[in-house]
Short mmCIF file of C-alpha atoms in Angstrom, two decimals:
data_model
loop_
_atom_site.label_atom_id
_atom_site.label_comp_id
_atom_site.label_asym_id
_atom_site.label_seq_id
_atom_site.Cartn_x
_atom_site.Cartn_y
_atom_site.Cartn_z
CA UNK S 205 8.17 30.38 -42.72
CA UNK S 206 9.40 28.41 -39.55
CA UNK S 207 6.93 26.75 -36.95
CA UNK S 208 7.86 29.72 -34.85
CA UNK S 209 7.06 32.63 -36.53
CA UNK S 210 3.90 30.38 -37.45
CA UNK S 211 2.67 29.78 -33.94
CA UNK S 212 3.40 33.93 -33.20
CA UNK S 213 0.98 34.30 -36.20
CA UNK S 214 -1.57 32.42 -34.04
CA UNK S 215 -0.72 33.52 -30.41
CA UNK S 216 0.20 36.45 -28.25
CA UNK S 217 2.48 35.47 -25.09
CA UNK S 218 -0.92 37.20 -23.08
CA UNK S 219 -3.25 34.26 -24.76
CA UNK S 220 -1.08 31.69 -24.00
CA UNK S 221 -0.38 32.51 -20.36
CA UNK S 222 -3.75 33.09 -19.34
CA UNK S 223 -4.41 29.68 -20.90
CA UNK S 224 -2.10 28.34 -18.72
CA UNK S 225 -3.72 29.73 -15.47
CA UNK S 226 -1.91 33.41 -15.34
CA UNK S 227 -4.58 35.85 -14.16
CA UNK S 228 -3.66 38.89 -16.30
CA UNK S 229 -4.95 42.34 -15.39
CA UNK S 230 -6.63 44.79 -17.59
CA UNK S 231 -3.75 47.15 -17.90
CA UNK S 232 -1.46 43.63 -18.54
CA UNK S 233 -0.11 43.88 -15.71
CA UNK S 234 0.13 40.51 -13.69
CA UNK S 235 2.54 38.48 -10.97
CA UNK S 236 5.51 36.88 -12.34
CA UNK S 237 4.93 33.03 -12.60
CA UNK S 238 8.99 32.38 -12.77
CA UNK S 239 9.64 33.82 -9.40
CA UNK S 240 8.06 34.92 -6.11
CA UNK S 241 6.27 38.07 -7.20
CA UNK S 242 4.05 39.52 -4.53
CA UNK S 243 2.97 42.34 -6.80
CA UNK S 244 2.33 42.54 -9.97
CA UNK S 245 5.71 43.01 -11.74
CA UNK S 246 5.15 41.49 -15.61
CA UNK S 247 3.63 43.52 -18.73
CA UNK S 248 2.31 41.04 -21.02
CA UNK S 249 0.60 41.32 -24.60
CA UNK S 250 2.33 40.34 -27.91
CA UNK S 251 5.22 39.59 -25.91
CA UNK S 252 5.86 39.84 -21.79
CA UNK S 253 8.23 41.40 -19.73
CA UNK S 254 9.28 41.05 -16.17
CA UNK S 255 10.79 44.30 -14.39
CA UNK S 256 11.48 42.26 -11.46
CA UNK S 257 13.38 39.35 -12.55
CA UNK S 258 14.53 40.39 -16.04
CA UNK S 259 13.01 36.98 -18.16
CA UNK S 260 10.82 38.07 -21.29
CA UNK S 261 9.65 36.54 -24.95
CA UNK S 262 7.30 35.38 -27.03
CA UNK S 263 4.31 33.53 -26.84
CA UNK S 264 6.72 30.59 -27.87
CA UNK S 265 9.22 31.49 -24.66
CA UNK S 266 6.73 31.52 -22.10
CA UNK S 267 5.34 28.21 -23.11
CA UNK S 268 9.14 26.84 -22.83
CA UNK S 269 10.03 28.25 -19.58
CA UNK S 270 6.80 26.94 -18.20
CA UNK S 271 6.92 23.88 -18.78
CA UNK S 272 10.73 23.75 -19.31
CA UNK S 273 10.78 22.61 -22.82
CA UNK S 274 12.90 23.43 -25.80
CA UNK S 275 11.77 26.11 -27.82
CA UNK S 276 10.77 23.77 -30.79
CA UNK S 277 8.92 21.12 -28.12
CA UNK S 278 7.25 24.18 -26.52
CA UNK S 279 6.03 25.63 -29.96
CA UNK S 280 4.80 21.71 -30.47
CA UNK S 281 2.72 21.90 -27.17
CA UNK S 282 1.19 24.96 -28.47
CA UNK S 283 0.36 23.85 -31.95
CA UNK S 284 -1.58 20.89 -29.80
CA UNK S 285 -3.42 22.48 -27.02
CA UNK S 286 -4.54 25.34 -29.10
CA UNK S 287 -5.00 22.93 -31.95
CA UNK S 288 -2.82 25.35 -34.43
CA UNK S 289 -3.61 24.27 -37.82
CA UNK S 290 0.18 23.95 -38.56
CA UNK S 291 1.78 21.22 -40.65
CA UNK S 292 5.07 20.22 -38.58
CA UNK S 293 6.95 18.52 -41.68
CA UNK S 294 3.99 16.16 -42.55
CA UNK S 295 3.37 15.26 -39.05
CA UNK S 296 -0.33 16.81 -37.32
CA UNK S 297 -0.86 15.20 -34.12
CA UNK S 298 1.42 14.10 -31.84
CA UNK S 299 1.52 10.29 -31.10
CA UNK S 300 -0.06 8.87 -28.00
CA UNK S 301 3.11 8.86 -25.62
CA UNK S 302 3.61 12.86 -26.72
CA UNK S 303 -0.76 13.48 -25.61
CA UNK S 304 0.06 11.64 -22.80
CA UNK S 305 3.11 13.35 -21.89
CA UNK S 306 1.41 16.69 -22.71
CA UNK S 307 -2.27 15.79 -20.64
CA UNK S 308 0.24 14.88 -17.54
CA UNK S 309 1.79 18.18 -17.96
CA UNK S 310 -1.50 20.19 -18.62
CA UNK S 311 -2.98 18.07 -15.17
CA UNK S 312 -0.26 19.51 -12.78
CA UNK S 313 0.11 22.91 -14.04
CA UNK S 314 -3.83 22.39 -13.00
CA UNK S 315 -3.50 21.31 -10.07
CA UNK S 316 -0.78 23.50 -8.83
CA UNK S 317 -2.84 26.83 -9.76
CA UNK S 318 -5.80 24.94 -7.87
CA UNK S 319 -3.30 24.67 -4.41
CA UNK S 320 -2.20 28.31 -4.97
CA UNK S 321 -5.56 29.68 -5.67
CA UNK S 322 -6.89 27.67 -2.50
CA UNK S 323 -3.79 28.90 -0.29
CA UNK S 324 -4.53 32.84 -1.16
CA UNK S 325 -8.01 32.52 -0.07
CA UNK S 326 -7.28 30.58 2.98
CA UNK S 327 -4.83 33.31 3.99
CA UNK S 328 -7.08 35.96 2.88
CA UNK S 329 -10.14 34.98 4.59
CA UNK S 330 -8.02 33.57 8.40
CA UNK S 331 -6.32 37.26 8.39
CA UNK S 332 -9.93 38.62 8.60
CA UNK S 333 -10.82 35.39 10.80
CA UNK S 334 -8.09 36.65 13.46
CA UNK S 335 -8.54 39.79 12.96
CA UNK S 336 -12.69 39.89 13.66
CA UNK S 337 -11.39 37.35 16.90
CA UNK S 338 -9.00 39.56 18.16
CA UNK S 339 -11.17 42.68 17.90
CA UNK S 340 -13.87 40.03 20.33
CA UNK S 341 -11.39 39.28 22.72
CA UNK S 342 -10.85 43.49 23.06
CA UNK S 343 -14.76 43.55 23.54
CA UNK S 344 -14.15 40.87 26.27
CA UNK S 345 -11.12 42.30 28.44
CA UNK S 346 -13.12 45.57 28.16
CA UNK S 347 -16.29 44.23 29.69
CA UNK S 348 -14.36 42.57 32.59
CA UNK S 349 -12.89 45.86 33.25
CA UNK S 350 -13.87 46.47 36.93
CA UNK S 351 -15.55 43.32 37.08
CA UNK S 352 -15.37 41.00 40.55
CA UNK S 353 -12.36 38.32 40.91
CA UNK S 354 -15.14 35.35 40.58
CA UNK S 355 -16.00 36.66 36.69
CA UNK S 356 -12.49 37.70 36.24
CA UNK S 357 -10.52 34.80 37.45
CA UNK S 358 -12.40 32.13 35.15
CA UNK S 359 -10.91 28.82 32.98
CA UNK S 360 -12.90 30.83 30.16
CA UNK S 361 -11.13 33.79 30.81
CA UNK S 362 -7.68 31.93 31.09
CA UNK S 363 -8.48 29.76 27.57
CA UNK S 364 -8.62 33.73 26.43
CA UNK S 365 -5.68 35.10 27.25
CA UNK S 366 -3.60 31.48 26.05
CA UNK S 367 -5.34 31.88 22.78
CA UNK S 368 -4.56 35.68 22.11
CA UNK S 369 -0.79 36.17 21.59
CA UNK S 370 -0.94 32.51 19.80
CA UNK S 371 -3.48 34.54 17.33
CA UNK S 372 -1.40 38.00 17.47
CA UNK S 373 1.68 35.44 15.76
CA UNK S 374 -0.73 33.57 13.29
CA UNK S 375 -1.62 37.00 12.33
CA UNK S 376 1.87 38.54 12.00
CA UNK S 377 3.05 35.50 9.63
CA UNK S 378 -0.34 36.12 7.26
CA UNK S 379 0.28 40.17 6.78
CA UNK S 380 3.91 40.19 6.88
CA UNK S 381 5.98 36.54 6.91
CA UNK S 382 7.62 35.24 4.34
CA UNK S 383 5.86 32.73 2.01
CA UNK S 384 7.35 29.69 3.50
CA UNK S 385 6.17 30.82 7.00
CA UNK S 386 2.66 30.71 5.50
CA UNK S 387 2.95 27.64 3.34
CA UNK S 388 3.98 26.01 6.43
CA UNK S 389 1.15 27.56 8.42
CA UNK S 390 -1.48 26.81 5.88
CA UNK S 391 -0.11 22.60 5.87
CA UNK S 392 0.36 22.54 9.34
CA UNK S 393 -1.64 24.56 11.54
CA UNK S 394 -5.10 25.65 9.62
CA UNK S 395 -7.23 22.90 11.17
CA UNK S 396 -5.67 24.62 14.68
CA UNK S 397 -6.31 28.12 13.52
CA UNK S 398 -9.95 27.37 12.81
CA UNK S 399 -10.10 25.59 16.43
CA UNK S 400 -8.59 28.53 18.32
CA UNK S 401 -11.41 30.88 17.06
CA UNK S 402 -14.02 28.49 18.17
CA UNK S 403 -12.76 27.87 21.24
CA UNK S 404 -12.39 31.76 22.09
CA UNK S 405 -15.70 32.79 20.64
CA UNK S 406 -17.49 30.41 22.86
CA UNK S 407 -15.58 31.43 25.92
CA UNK S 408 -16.24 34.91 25.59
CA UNK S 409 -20.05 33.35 24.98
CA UNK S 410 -19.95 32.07 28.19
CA UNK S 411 -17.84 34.87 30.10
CA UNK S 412 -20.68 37.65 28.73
CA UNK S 413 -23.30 35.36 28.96
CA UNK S 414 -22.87 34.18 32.81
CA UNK S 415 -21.42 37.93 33.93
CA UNK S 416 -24.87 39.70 32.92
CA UNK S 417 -26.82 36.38 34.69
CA UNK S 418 -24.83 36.99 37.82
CA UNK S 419 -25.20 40.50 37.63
CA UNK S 420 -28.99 40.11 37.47
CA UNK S 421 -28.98 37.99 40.19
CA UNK S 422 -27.08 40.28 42.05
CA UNK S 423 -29.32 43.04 41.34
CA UNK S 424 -32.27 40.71 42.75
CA UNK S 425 -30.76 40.07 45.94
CA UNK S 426 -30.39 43.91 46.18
CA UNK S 427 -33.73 44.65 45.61
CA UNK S 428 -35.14 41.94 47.76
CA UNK S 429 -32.95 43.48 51.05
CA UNK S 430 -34.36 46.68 50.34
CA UNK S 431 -37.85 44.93 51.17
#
């Protein structure tokens, strides 16, 4: 029997992708790891499949195109990290160059599924950010509706209406741009994104707060010339 239909023996392509990071779904459905799959697009068990892009295999495949190994080197990695117990012609552990080599490997494939996991949630959780601000700064330019100049015509007001269309193309980028436009948002501009919303939740603070203290006081004066 060769190493490869030994490690198949062992393995389903589904165990050894979801070892790897691949977040599977209960039907087996899950995104494509070998290109930019926004929906789920790959049926994985015994073997996977990709509709989208066409690439499929064996538990032995995936772990090659991963890692972009030869299909013996990749059935090697497997008989190590799952600790197979396969004989490889007399040979049972790798030396310590090959465990280094693989524990480098095993590190970044970490790390980048740590990035990606942290990018989806910042995206997720600044379009509801944006969203929640933009729905304030409705609130806001509805309550100054009818309102006198001196309330209207403030630098709170004015920090407002900067910061909206700034947050109406954050927005856009995070429900509909391509994943370079948010890569390049998330690297560049999230410190910025979280600033914005500050900034224009305390403004509107102020611009509610200090309209219904000079309306009061307003309303004082009234009541004090009807005396």
């Amino acid at each position: 029997m060769s190493i490869f239909s030994e490690v198949k023996e062992y393995l389903t392509a589904r165990q050894v992708a979801e070892y790897y990071g691949l977040q599977v779904k209960r039907n087996g459905l899950a995104c494509c790891p070998f290109h930019d799959d926004k929906h789920p697009s790959m049926k994985i068990d015994t073997n996977y499949h990709c509709f989208a892009c066409g690439v499929g295999g064996d538990a032995v495949d995936y772990a090659s195109r991963m890692f972009g190994l030869s299909q013996y080197d990749a059935a090697l990695k497997l008989i190590e990290d799952f600790q197979l117990p396969i004989s490889v012609r007399g040979k049972t552990a790798f030396n310590e160059q090959e465990k280094a080599r693989i524990r480098k490997e095993k590190a970044e494939k970490e790390r980048i599924i740590h990035i990606k996991e942290r990018f989806k949630k910042w995206c997720n959780q600044s379009i509801d950010i944006l969203r929640d601000c933009l729905l304030e700064v409705e609130k806001i330019e509805n309550f100054l509706w009818n309102k006198p100049p001196d309330i209207v015509f403030s630098d709170d007001y004015a920090q407002i209406l900067h910061a909206a269309p700034i947050m109406n193309y954050w927005l856009d980028i995070l429900c509909m741009g391509e994943t370079a436009e948010k890569q390049e948002l998330f690297i560049k501009n999230r410190r910025e994104v979280e600033k914005l919303v500050q900034r224009v939740r305390s403004s509107g603070k102020r611009i509610m707060g200090e309209s219904r203290g000079s309306a009061g006081c307003r309303d004082e004066q009234r009541g004090r010339c009807a005396l």
